[in-house]
């Protein structure tokens, strides 16, 4: 039987589709820029690519699944659970990528002379692989049993087998709020965010000390080296700030749902929080374009070479001269 879509749902779907149409091409452009520009091929930008991959998946996978959940089709319990879990995986992947970026920036200013021998491409690849493995383990925990199946059976007094248990598919129906708050938020979201805040404060402190003392570094010009590091650190800290601003409201609403069951949260607040989480995937390419010169140069090169009616023959030369 066809499921009718209300005017409110139609508006919700339209906004989600718009976010996806911005997020997917924008983050593909980030990945493309790193692949094209040699100046963007270091550990930091490898972690940024990992973050961009997660953001592409949010637009291409999570948003369509969120639309399905919003419509609320009748499905088997574990089928609905599989629809709900990808957003948990990709959220954790983004957090761990941001943490890896923060640690990388810290090492660049703490040990500038030995940085390249410590943070090798192989170690960066291993770190990225570990981040994704942990993300899958954290995000798929509800599939391993920490979900609402037994709770729903007790409530509805059903003794049917898993395959016969059909429900209206919604996120809160299958995902346990205890998991979302105690495990997801209190263990895998909030502590990494606080750790990253501490790391960036230490990065800014180290850079300012070096600029004031004018100590020697791997660069012939300490002021130029640490000045550039300060600018990049500010840009990446902005990415972290936007992530926290986008995701904390939804987690706060989850805490209210768990700790105050009698409290009624207006649906419009929940939708705004969801839009913020999904919209965060579209923000990062904009930050890179306006704040990081290497990305801006690479984006312009791609535009001139592949999208302009007349190809700019000097694009590669310009990138080679300004990328480093």
PDB file of C-alpha atoms in Angstrom:
ATOM      1  CA  UNK A   1       0.000   0.000   0.000  1.00  0.00           C
ATOM      2  CA  UNK A   2       1.394   3.414  -0.920  1.00  0.00           C
ATOM      3  CA  UNK A   3       2.312   5.665   1.972  1.00  0.00           C
ATOM      4  CA  UNK A   4       0.998   9.218   1.603  1.00  0.00           C
ATOM      5  CA  UNK A   5       3.425  12.049   2.236  1.00  0.00           C
ATOM      6  CA  UNK A   6       2.218  15.107   4.157  1.00  0.00           C
ATOM      7  CA  UNK A   7       3.070  18.691   3.231  1.00  0.00           C
ATOM      8  CA  UNK A   8       5.427  18.864   6.230  1.00  0.00           C
ATOM      9  CA  UNK A   9       7.197  15.687   5.134  1.00  0.00           C
ATOM     10  CA  UNK A  10       7.456  17.061   1.596  1.00  0.00           C
ATOM     11  CA  UNK A  11       9.168  20.193   2.960  1.00  0.00           C
ATOM     12  CA  UNK A  12      11.486  18.026   5.078  1.00  0.00           C
ATOM     13  CA  UNK A  13      12.390  15.863   2.078  1.00  0.00           C
ATOM     14  CA  UNK A  14      13.042  18.940  -0.082  1.00  0.00           C
ATOM     15  CA  UNK A  15      15.471  20.405   2.464  1.00  0.00           C
ATOM     16  CA  UNK A  16      17.250  17.072   2.872  1.00  0.00           C
ATOM     17  CA  UNK A  17      17.623  16.701  -0.902  1.00  0.00           C
ATOM     18  CA  UNK A  18      19.018  20.249  -1.124  1.00  0.00           C
ATOM     19  CA  UNK A  19      21.599  19.453   1.582  1.00  0.00           C
ATOM     20  CA  UNK A  20      22.596  16.281  -0.282  1.00  0.00           C
ATOM     21  CA  UNK A  21      22.951  18.185  -3.574  1.00  0.00           C
ATOM     22  CA  UNK A  22      25.403  20.562  -1.897  1.00  0.00           C
ATOM     23  CA  UNK A  23      27.236  18.019   0.259  1.00  0.00           C
ATOM     24  CA  UNK A  24      27.994  15.316  -2.303  1.00  0.00           C
ATOM     25  CA  UNK A  25      29.531  17.481  -5.092  1.00  0.00           C
ATOM     26  CA  UNK A  26      31.332  19.706  -2.571  1.00  0.00           C
ATOM     27  CA  UNK A  27      33.083  16.835  -0.828  1.00  0.00           C
ATOM     28  CA  UNK A  28      33.829  15.035  -4.084  1.00  0.00           C
ATOM     29  CA  UNK A  29      35.540  18.279  -5.102  1.00  0.00           C
ATOM     30  CA  UNK A  30      37.656  18.107  -1.916  1.00  0.00           C
ATOM     31  CA  UNK A  31      38.754  14.543  -2.723  1.00  0.00           C
ATOM     32  CA  UNK A  32      39.404  15.516  -6.333  1.00  0.00           C
ATOM     33  CA  UNK A  33      41.499  18.510  -5.277  1.00  0.00           C
ATOM     34  CA  UNK A  34      43.735  16.397  -3.041  1.00  0.00           C
ATOM     35  CA  UNK A  35      44.219  13.859  -5.824  1.00  0.00           C
ATOM     36  CA  UNK A  36      45.174  16.538  -8.368  1.00  0.00           C
ATOM     37  CA  UNK A  37      47.388  18.810  -6.296  1.00  0.00           C
ATOM     38  CA  UNK A  38      50.746  17.506  -5.030  1.00  0.00           C
ATOM     39  CA  UNK A  39      50.812  20.302  -2.431  1.00  0.00           C
ATOM     40  CA  UNK A  40      47.784  18.699  -0.720  1.00  0.00           C
ATOM     41  CA  UNK A  41      49.296  15.238  -0.355  1.00  0.00           C
ATOM     42  CA  UNK A  42      50.403  15.054   3.257  1.00  0.00           C
ATOM     43  CA  UNK A  43      48.982  13.433   6.386  1.00  0.00           C
ATOM     44  CA  UNK A  44      46.659  16.306   7.277  1.00  0.00           C
ATOM     45  CA  UNK A  45      44.970  16.261   3.891  1.00  0.00           C
ATOM     46  CA  UNK A  46      44.748  12.453   3.961  1.00  0.00           C
ATOM     47  CA  UNK A  47      42.651  12.777   7.107  1.00  0.00           C
ATOM     48  CA  UNK A  48      40.624  15.537   5.438  1.00  0.00           C
ATOM     49  CA  UNK A  49      39.923  13.125   2.554  1.00  0.00           C
ATOM     50  CA  UNK A  50      38.707  10.525   5.071  1.00  0.00           C
ATOM     51  CA  UNK A  51      36.397  13.178   6.543  1.00  0.00           C
ATOM     52  CA  UNK A  52      35.196  14.108   3.041  1.00  0.00           C
ATOM     53  CA  UNK A  53      34.439  10.443   2.228  1.00  0.00           C
ATOM     54  CA  UNK A  54      32.235  10.272   5.338  1.00  0.00           C
ATOM     55  CA  UNK A  55      30.498  13.500   4.292  1.00  0.00           C
ATOM     56  CA  UNK A  56      29.881  12.180   0.767  1.00  0.00           C
ATOM     57  CA  UNK A  57      28.320   9.065   2.308  1.00  0.00           C
ATOM     58  CA  UNK A  58      26.089  11.253   4.488  1.00  0.00           C
ATOM     59  CA  UNK A  59      24.711  12.981   1.407  1.00  0.00           C
ATOM     60  CA  UNK A  60      24.518   9.896  -0.804  1.00  0.00           C
ATOM     61  CA  UNK A  61      23.442   7.286   1.775  1.00  0.00           C
ATOM     62  CA  UNK A  62      22.389   8.679   5.165  1.00  0.00           C
ATOM     63  CA  UNK A  63      20.074  11.402   3.868  1.00  0.00           C
ATOM     64  CA  UNK A  64      18.101   9.003   1.592  1.00  0.00           C
ATOM     65  CA  UNK A  65      17.848   6.563   4.521  1.00  0.00           C
ATOM     66  CA  UNK A  66      16.739   9.413   6.828  1.00  0.00           C
ATOM     67  CA  UNK A  67      13.983  10.261   4.349  1.00  0.00           C
ATOM     68  CA  UNK A  68      12.851   6.627   4.387  1.00  0.00           C
ATOM     69  CA  UNK A  69      12.806   6.623   8.198  1.00  0.00           C
ATOM     70  CA  UNK A  70      10.850   9.899   8.219  1.00  0.00           C
ATOM     71  CA  UNK A  71       8.183   8.347   6.002  1.00  0.00           C
ATOM     72  CA  UNK A  72       8.095   5.387   8.403  1.00  0.00           C
ATOM     73  CA  UNK A  73       7.491   2.289   6.264  1.00  0.00           C
ATOM     74  CA  UNK A  74       6.508  -1.049   7.792  1.00  0.00           C
ATOM     75  CA  UNK A  75       9.635  -3.216   7.955  1.00  0.00           C
ATOM     76  CA  UNK A  76      11.179  -6.094   9.856  1.00  0.00           C
ATOM     77  CA  UNK A  77      13.018  -4.935  12.999  1.00  0.00           C
ATOM     78  CA  UNK A  78      16.584  -5.681  11.910  1.00  0.00           C
ATOM     79  CA  UNK A  79      15.975  -4.241   8.443  1.00  0.00           C
ATOM     80  CA  UNK A  80      15.046  -0.960  10.099  1.00  0.00           C
ATOM     81  CA  UNK A  81      18.090  -1.248  12.340  1.00  0.00           C
ATOM     82  CA  UNK A  82      20.318  -1.566   9.271  1.00  0.00           C
ATOM     83  CA  UNK A  83      18.775   1.627   7.907  1.00  0.00           C
ATOM     84  CA  UNK A  84      19.454   3.483  11.176  1.00  0.00           C
ATOM     85  CA  UNK A  85      23.068   2.377  11.785  1.00  0.00           C
ATOM     86  CA  UNK A  86      24.953   4.072   8.876  1.00  0.00           C
ATOM     87  CA  UNK A  87      24.560   7.527  10.401  1.00  0.00           C
ATOM     88  CA  UNK A  88      26.160   6.226  13.625  1.00  0.00           C
ATOM     89  CA  UNK A  89      29.105   4.790  11.681  1.00  0.00           C
ATOM     90  CA  UNK A  90      29.704   7.968   9.673  1.00  0.00           C
ATOM     91  CA  UNK A  91      29.341  10.275  12.677  1.00  0.00           C
ATOM     92  CA  UNK A  92      32.013   8.344  14.541  1.00  0.00           C
ATOM     93  CA  UNK A  93      34.234   8.289  11.453  1.00  0.00           C
ATOM     94  CA  UNK A  94      33.990  12.080  11.203  1.00  0.00           C
ATOM     95  CA  UNK A  95      34.839  12.533  14.883  1.00  0.00           C
ATOM     96  CA  UNK A  96      37.876  10.257  14.684  1.00  0.00           C
ATOM     97  CA  UNK A  97      39.056  11.957  11.466  1.00  0.00           C
ATOM     98  CA  UNK A  98      38.812  15.332  13.216  1.00  0.00           C
ATOM     99  CA  UNK A  99      40.745  13.906  16.175  1.00  0.00           C
ATOM    100  CA  UNK A 100      43.454  12.589  13.842  1.00  0.00           C
ATOM    101  CA  UNK A 101      43.670  16.022  12.178  1.00  0.00           C
ATOM    102  CA  UNK A 102      44.041  17.708  15.581  1.00  0.00           C
ATOM    103  CA  UNK A 103      46.815  15.317  16.661  1.00  0.00           C
ATOM    104  CA  UNK A 104      48.554  15.830  13.316  1.00  0.00           C
ATOM    105  CA  UNK A 105      48.515  19.630  13.687  1.00  0.00           C
ATOM    106  CA  UNK A 106      49.866  19.267  17.228  1.00  0.00           C
ATOM    107  CA  UNK A 107      52.802  17.150  16.034  1.00  0.00           C
ATOM    108  CA  UNK A 108      53.568  19.631  13.253  1.00  0.00           C
ATOM    109  CA  UNK A 109      54.163  22.437  15.756  1.00  0.00           C
ATOM    110  CA  UNK A 110      55.542  20.298  18.605  1.00  0.00           C
ATOM    111  CA  UNK A 111      58.188  18.391  16.597  1.00  0.00           C
ATOM    112  CA  UNK A 112      58.607  20.311  13.309  1.00  0.00           C
ATOM    113  CA  UNK A 113      62.103  18.927  12.642  1.00  0.00           C
ATOM    114  CA  UNK A 114      61.232  15.225  13.014  1.00  0.00           C
ATOM    115  CA  UNK A 115      57.566  15.486  11.972  1.00  0.00           C
ATOM    116  CA  UNK A 116      58.018  13.914   8.520  1.00  0.00           C
ATOM    117  CA  UNK A 117      59.911  10.939   9.913  1.00  0.00           C
ATOM    118  CA  UNK A 118      57.256  10.357  12.603  1.00  0.00           C
ATOM    119  CA  UNK A 119      54.086  10.967  10.542  1.00  0.00           C
ATOM    120  CA  UNK A 120      54.772   8.887   7.443  1.00  0.00           C
ATOM    121  CA  UNK A 121      52.194   8.174   4.702  1.00  0.00           C
ATOM    122  CA  UNK A 122      52.038   4.543   5.828  1.00  0.00           C
ATOM    123  CA  UNK A 123      51.317   5.476   9.452  1.00  0.00           C
ATOM    124  CA  UNK A 124      48.682   7.964   8.298  1.00  0.00           C
ATOM    125  CA  UNK A 125      47.011   5.216   6.220  1.00  0.00           C
ATOM    126  CA  UNK A 126      47.060   2.850   9.216  1.00  0.00           C
ATOM    127  CA  UNK A 127      45.513   5.568  11.400  1.00  0.00           C
ATOM    128  CA  UNK A 128      42.740   6.159   8.856  1.00  0.00           C
ATOM    129  CA  UNK A 129      42.047   2.413   8.623  1.00  0.00           C
ATOM    130  CA  UNK A 130      41.880   2.154  12.421  1.00  0.00           C
ATOM    131  CA  UNK A 131      39.468   5.107  12.560  1.00  0.00           C
ATOM    132  CA  UNK A 132      37.097   3.402  10.126  1.00  0.00           C
ATOM    133  CA  UNK A 133      37.321   0.024  11.903  1.00  0.00           C
ATOM    134  CA  UNK A 134      36.468   1.628  15.250  1.00  0.00           C
ATOM    135  CA  UNK A 135      33.660   3.596  13.580  1.00  0.00           C
ATOM    136  CA  UNK A 136      32.066   0.414  12.241  1.00  0.00           C
ATOM    137  CA  UNK A 137      32.357  -1.310  15.637  1.00  0.00           C
ATOM    138  CA  UNK A 138      30.776   1.642  17.459  1.00  0.00           C
ATOM    139  CA  UNK A 139      28.103   2.270  14.832  1.00  0.00           C
ATOM    140  CA  UNK A 140      27.092  -1.378  14.475  1.00  0.00           C
ATOM    141  CA  UNK A 141      26.850  -2.016  18.226  1.00  0.00           C
ATOM    142  CA  UNK A 142      23.008  -1.872  18.036  1.00  0.00           C
ATOM    143  CA  UNK A 143      23.161  -4.727  15.490  1.00  0.00           C
ATOM    144  CA  UNK A 144      25.056  -6.799  18.073  1.00  0.00           C
ATOM    145  CA  UNK A 145      22.184  -6.587  20.566  1.00  0.00           C
ATOM    146  CA  UNK A 146      22.102  -3.128  22.205  1.00  0.00           C
ATOM    147  CA  UNK A 147      18.746  -2.144  20.702  1.00  0.00           C
ATOM    148  CA  UNK A 148      15.046  -1.902  21.546  1.00  0.00           C
ATOM    149  CA  UNK A 149      13.922  -5.332  20.323  1.00  0.00           C
ATOM    150  CA  UNK A 150      13.339  -6.927  23.741  1.00  0.00           C
ATOM    151  CA  UNK A 151      11.843  -3.713  25.102  1.00  0.00           C
ATOM    152  CA  UNK A 152       9.339  -3.568  22.243  1.00  0.00           C
ATOM    153  CA  UNK A 153       8.436  -7.227  22.674  1.00  0.00           C
ATOM    154  CA  UNK A 154       7.793  -6.750  26.379  1.00  0.00           C
ATOM    155  CA  UNK A 155       5.704  -3.655  25.698  1.00  0.00           C
ATOM    156  CA  UNK A 156       3.618  -5.286  22.992  1.00  0.00           C
ATOM    157  CA  UNK A 157       3.595  -8.729  24.640  1.00  0.00           C
ATOM    158  CA  UNK A 158       4.762 -10.464  21.486  1.00  0.00           C
ATOM    159  CA  UNK A 159       6.560 -13.798  21.293  1.00  0.00           C
ATOM    160  CA  UNK A 160       7.151 -13.796  17.535  1.00  0.00           C
ATOM    161  CA  UNK A 161      10.518 -14.629  16.027  1.00  0.00           C
ATOM    162  CA  UNK A 162      12.826 -11.881  14.719  1.00  0.00           C
ATOM    163  CA  UNK A 163      11.778 -12.433  11.127  1.00  0.00           C
ATOM    164  CA  UNK A 164       8.096 -12.039  12.004  1.00  0.00           C
ATOM    165  CA  UNK A 165       8.459  -8.912  14.083  1.00  0.00           C
ATOM    166  CA  UNK A 166       7.296  -6.067  11.820  1.00  0.00           C
ATOM    167  CA  UNK A 167       7.337  -2.443  12.986  1.00  0.00           C
ATOM    168  CA  UNK A 168       6.940   1.094  11.715  1.00  0.00           C
ATOM    169  CA  UNK A 169      10.565   1.985  10.936  1.00  0.00           C
ATOM    170  CA  UNK A 170      11.708   5.009  12.954  1.00  0.00           C
ATOM    171  CA  UNK A 171      15.101   5.768  14.515  1.00  0.00           C
ATOM    172  CA  UNK A 172      13.895   5.965  18.133  1.00  0.00           C
ATOM    173  CA  UNK A 173      11.884   2.776  17.683  1.00  0.00           C
ATOM    174  CA  UNK A 174      14.919   0.560  17.086  1.00  0.00           C
ATOM    175  CA  UNK A 175      17.882   2.492  18.569  1.00  0.00           C
ATOM    176  CA  UNK A 176      18.165   2.463  22.352  1.00  0.00           C
ATOM    177  CA  UNK A 177      18.439   5.886  23.978  1.00  0.00           C
ATOM    178  CA  UNK A 178      20.708   4.334  26.608  1.00  0.00           C
ATOM    179  CA  UNK A 179      23.080   3.399  23.783  1.00  0.00           C
ATOM    180  CA  UNK A 180      22.824   6.865  22.206  1.00  0.00           C
ATOM    181  CA  UNK A 181      23.510   8.739  25.458  1.00  0.00           C
ATOM    182  CA  UNK A 182      25.695   6.530  27.662  1.00  0.00           C
ATOM    183  CA  UNK A 183      27.765   4.831  24.955  1.00  0.00           C
ATOM    184  CA  UNK A 184      27.614   6.955  21.798  1.00  0.00           C
ATOM    185  CA  UNK A 185      27.575  10.437  23.353  1.00  0.00           C
ATOM    186  CA  UNK A 186      29.298  10.055  26.736  1.00  0.00           C
ATOM    187  CA  UNK A 187      32.049   7.732  25.430  1.00  0.00           C
ATOM    188  CA  UNK A 188      32.540   8.294  21.686  1.00  0.00           C
ATOM    189  CA  UNK A 189      31.408  11.869  21.025  1.00  0.00           C
ATOM    190  CA  UNK A 190      31.861  14.133  24.044  1.00  0.00           C
ATOM    191  CA  UNK A 191      35.331  12.947  25.255  1.00  0.00           C
ATOM    192  CA  UNK A 192      36.901  13.217  21.754  1.00  0.00           C
ATOM    193  CA  UNK A 193      35.409  16.705  21.327  1.00  0.00           C
ATOM    194  CA  UNK A 194      36.826  17.813  24.680  1.00  0.00           C
ATOM    195  CA  UNK A 195      40.192  16.232  23.844  1.00  0.00           C
ATOM    196  CA  UNK A 196      40.277  18.078  20.508  1.00  0.00           C
ATOM    197  CA  UNK A 197      39.451  21.347  22.255  1.00  0.00           C
ATOM    198  CA  UNK A 198      42.418  20.819  24.581  1.00  0.00           C
ATOM    199  CA  UNK A 199      44.706  19.858  21.658  1.00  0.00           C
ATOM    200  CA  UNK A 200      43.856  22.972  19.629  1.00  0.00           C
ATOM    201  CA  UNK A 201      44.316  25.217  22.659  1.00  0.00           C
ATOM    202  CA  UNK A 202      47.759  23.657  23.105  1.00  0.00           C
ATOM    203  CA  UNK A 203      48.507  24.058  19.364  1.00  0.00           C
ATOM    204  CA  UNK A 204      47.677  27.774  19.481  1.00  0.00           C
ATOM    205  CA  UNK A 205      49.694  28.164  22.675  1.00  0.00           C
ATOM    206  CA  UNK A 206      52.758  26.456  21.144  1.00  0.00           C
ATOM    207  CA  UNK A 207      52.543  28.483  17.934  1.00  0.00           C
ATOM    208  CA  UNK A 208      52.282  31.799  19.757  1.00  0.00           C
ATOM    209  CA  UNK A 209      55.231  30.887  21.979  1.00  0.00           C
ATOM    210  CA  UNK A 210      57.313  30.020  18.928  1.00  0.00           C
ATOM    211  CA  UNK A 211      56.331  33.221  17.139  1.00  0.00           C
ATOM    212  CA  UNK A 212      57.206  35.302  20.180  1.00  0.00           C
ATOM    213  CA  UNK A 213      60.551  33.585  20.825  1.00  0.00           C
ATOM    214  CA  UNK A 214      61.416  33.196  17.129  1.00  0.00           C
ATOM    215  CA  UNK A 215      62.971  29.788  17.758  1.00  0.00           C
ATOM    216  CA  UNK A 216      64.543  27.786  14.985  1.00  0.00           C
ATOM    217  CA  UNK A 217      62.457  25.257  13.069  1.00  0.00           C
ATOM    218  CA  UNK A 218      62.583  23.085   9.988  1.00  0.00           C
ATOM    219  CA  UNK A 219      61.871  26.213   7.958  1.00  0.00           C
ATOM    220  CA  UNK A 220      64.450  28.880   7.215  1.00  0.00           C
ATOM    221  CA  UNK A 221      61.916  31.471   8.295  1.00  0.00           C
ATOM    222  CA  UNK A 222      60.289  30.543  11.670  1.00  0.00           C
ATOM    223  CA  UNK A 223      57.828  33.410  11.451  1.00  0.00           C
ATOM    224  CA  UNK A 224      56.598  32.251   8.057  1.00  0.00           C
ATOM    225  CA  UNK A 225      56.467  28.572   9.082  1.00  0.00           C
ATOM    226  CA  UNK A 226      54.534  29.082  12.300  1.00  0.00           C
ATOM    227  CA  UNK A 227      52.402  31.838  10.789  1.00  0.00           C
ATOM    228  CA  UNK A 228      51.241  29.381   8.129  1.00  0.00           C
ATOM    229  CA  UNK A 229      50.627  26.701  10.766  1.00  0.00           C
ATOM    230  CA  UNK A 230      48.566  29.165  12.808  1.00  0.00           C
ATOM    231  CA  UNK A 231      46.368  29.998   9.829  1.00  0.00           C
ATOM    232  CA  UNK A 232      45.757  26.340   8.934  1.00  0.00           C
ATOM    233  CA  UNK A 233      45.128  25.428  12.586  1.00  0.00           C
ATOM    234  CA  UNK A 234      42.509  28.186  12.838  1.00  0.00           C
ATOM    235  CA  UNK A 235      40.755  26.871   9.727  1.00  0.00           C
ATOM    236  CA  UNK A 236      40.707  23.274  10.979  1.00  0.00           C
ATOM    237  CA  UNK A 237      39.605  24.403  14.443  1.00  0.00           C
ATOM    238  CA  UNK A 238      36.697  26.162  12.696  1.00  0.00           C
ATOM    239  CA  UNK A 239      35.771  22.829  11.066  1.00  0.00           C
ATOM    240  CA  UNK A 240      35.771  21.255  14.550  1.00  0.00           C
ATOM    241  CA  UNK A 241      33.675  24.105  15.977  1.00  0.00           C
ATOM    242  CA  UNK A 242      31.083  23.738  13.210  1.00  0.00           C
ATOM    243  CA  UNK A 243      30.950  19.973  13.791  1.00  0.00           C
ATOM    244  CA  UNK A 244      30.328  20.442  17.523  1.00  0.00           C
ATOM    245  CA  UNK A 245      27.757  23.178  16.856  1.00  0.00           C
ATOM    246  CA  UNK A 246      25.948  20.903  14.402  1.00  0.00           C
ATOM    247  CA  UNK A 247      25.901  17.705  16.441  1.00  0.00           C
ATOM    248  CA  UNK A 248      25.599  18.755  20.099  1.00  0.00           C
ATOM    249  CA  UNK A 249      21.953  19.956  19.840  1.00  0.00           C
ATOM    250  CA  UNK A 250      20.746  16.518  18.717  1.00  0.00           C
ATOM    251  CA  UNK A 251      22.717  14.769  21.453  1.00  0.00           C
ATOM    252  CA  UNK A 252      21.329  17.209  24.026  1.00  0.00           C
ATOM    253  CA  UNK A 253      17.813  16.372  22.823  1.00  0.00           C
ATOM    254  CA  UNK A 254      18.651  12.670  23.221  1.00  0.00           C
ATOM    255  CA  UNK A 255      19.746  13.334  26.809  1.00  0.00           C
ATOM    256  CA  UNK A 256      16.466  15.136  27.499  1.00  0.00           C
ATOM    257  CA  UNK A 257      14.533  12.198  26.036  1.00  0.00           C
ATOM    258  CA  UNK A 258      16.391   9.720  28.254  1.00  0.00           C
ATOM    259  CA  UNK A 259      16.613  11.652  31.525  1.00  0.00           C
ATOM    260  CA  UNK A 260      13.252  13.405  31.323  1.00  0.00           C
ATOM    261  CA  UNK A 261      10.737  11.019  29.711  1.00  0.00           C
ATOM    262  CA  UNK A 262       7.838  13.300  30.666  1.00  0.00           C
ATOM    263  CA  UNK A 263       9.402  16.299  28.906  1.00  0.00           C
ATOM    264  CA  UNK A 264       7.929  16.924  25.475  1.00  0.00           C
ATOM    265  CA  UNK A 265      10.405  18.289  22.941  1.00  0.00           C
ATOM    266  CA  UNK A 266       8.819  20.289  20.097  1.00  0.00           C
ATOM    267  CA  UNK A 267       9.125  18.367  16.840  1.00  0.00           C
ATOM    268  CA  UNK A 268      10.436  21.438  15.061  1.00  0.00           C
ATOM    269  CA  UNK A 269      13.501  21.456  17.370  1.00  0.00           C
ATOM    270  CA  UNK A 270      14.194  17.830  16.515  1.00  0.00           C
ATOM    271  CA  UNK A 271      13.984  18.562  12.792  1.00  0.00           C
ATOM    272  CA  UNK A 272      16.272  21.594  13.138  1.00  0.00           C
ATOM    273  CA  UNK A 273      18.805  19.440  15.021  1.00  0.00           C
ATOM    274  CA  UNK A 274      18.638  16.788  12.276  1.00  0.00           C
ATOM    275  CA  UNK A 275      19.113  19.416   9.556  1.00  0.00           C
ATOM    276  CA  UNK A 276      22.170  20.737  11.422  1.00  0.00           C
ATOM    277  CA  UNK A 277      23.769  17.284  11.604  1.00  0.00           C
ATOM    278  CA  UNK A 278      23.228  16.607   7.912  1.00  0.00           C
ATOM    279  CA  UNK A 279      24.080  20.167   6.895  1.00  0.00           C
ATOM    280  CA  UNK A 280      27.449  19.894   8.600  1.00  0.00           C
ATOM    281  CA  UNK A 281      28.567  17.621   5.746  1.00  0.00           C
ATOM    282  CA  UNK A 282      28.078  20.511   3.320  1.00  0.00           C
ATOM    283  CA  UNK A 283      29.977  23.069   5.422  1.00  0.00           C
ATOM    284  CA  UNK A 284      33.539  21.753   5.257  1.00  0.00           C
ATOM    285  CA  UNK A 285      34.236  22.325   1.529  1.00  0.00           C
ATOM    286  CA  UNK A 286      33.059  25.921   1.963  1.00  0.00           C
ATOM    287  CA  UNK A 287      35.463  26.393   4.887  1.00  0.00           C
ATOM    288  CA  UNK A 288      38.343  24.915   2.882  1.00  0.00           C
ATOM    289  CA  UNK A 289      37.569  27.126  -0.128  1.00  0.00           C
ATOM    290  CA  UNK A 290      37.530  30.352   1.867  1.00  0.00           C
ATOM    291  CA  UNK A 291      40.164  29.595   4.506  1.00  0.00           C
ATOM    292  CA  UNK A 292      42.868  27.340   2.962  1.00  0.00           C
ATOM    293  CA  UNK A 293      44.733  28.766  -0.034  1.00  0.00           C
ATOM    294  CA  UNK A 294      45.928  25.385  -1.331  1.00  0.00           C
ATOM    295  CA  UNK A 295      42.350  24.150  -1.591  1.00  0.00           C
ATOM    296  CA  UNK A 296      41.161  27.378  -3.155  1.00  0.00           C
ATOM    297  CA  UNK A 297      43.882  27.115  -5.808  1.00  0.00           C
ATOM    298  CA  UNK A 298      43.036  23.463  -6.509  1.00  0.00           C
ATOM    299  CA  UNK A 299      39.302  24.221  -6.742  1.00  0.00           C
ATOM    300  CA  UNK A 300      39.988  26.992  -9.256  1.00  0.00           C
ATOM    301  CA  UNK A 301      42.197  24.674 -11.292  1.00  0.00           C
ATOM    302  CA  UNK A 302      39.463  22.037 -11.449  1.00  0.00           C
ATOM    303  CA  UNK A 303      36.908  24.668 -12.423  1.00  0.00           C
ATOM    304  CA  UNK A 304      39.126  26.094 -15.159  1.00  0.00           C
ATOM    305  CA  UNK A 305      40.130  22.715 -16.578  1.00  0.00           C
ATOM    306  CA  UNK A 306      36.879  20.786 -16.450  1.00  0.00           C
ATOM    307  CA  UNK A 307      33.911  23.139 -16.143  1.00  0.00           C
ATOM    308  CA  UNK A 308      34.747  26.375 -17.947  1.00  0.00           C
ATOM    309  CA  UNK A 309      33.760  26.628 -21.600  1.00  0.00           C
ATOM    310  CA  UNK A 310      37.303  27.710 -22.389  1.00  0.00           C
ATOM    311  CA  UNK A 311      40.012  25.735 -20.611  1.00  0.00           C
ATOM    312  CA  UNK A 312      42.595  27.800 -18.846  1.00  0.00           C
ATOM    313  CA  UNK A 313      45.873  26.520 -20.244  1.00  0.00           C
ATOM    314  CA  UNK A 314      47.854  28.189 -17.489  1.00  0.00           C
ATOM    315  CA  UNK A 315      45.966  26.451 -14.660  1.00  0.00           C
ATOM    316  CA  UNK A 316      48.595  23.815 -13.999  1.00  0.00           C
ATOM    317  CA  UNK A 317      51.406  26.331 -14.069  1.00  0.00           C
ATOM    318  CA  UNK A 318      49.520  28.559 -11.628  1.00  0.00           C
ATOM    319  CA  UNK A 319      48.914  25.637  -9.260  1.00  0.00           C
ATOM    320  CA  UNK A 320      52.579  24.627  -9.354  1.00  0.00           C
ATOM    321  CA  UNK A 321      53.652  28.157  -8.514  1.00  0.00           C
ATOM    322  CA  UNK A 322      51.117  28.895  -5.769  1.00  0.00           C
ATOM    323  CA  UNK A 323      50.417  25.451  -4.305  1.00  0.00           C
ATOM    324  CA  UNK A 324      53.540  25.184  -2.174  1.00  0.00           C
TER     325      UNK A 324
END
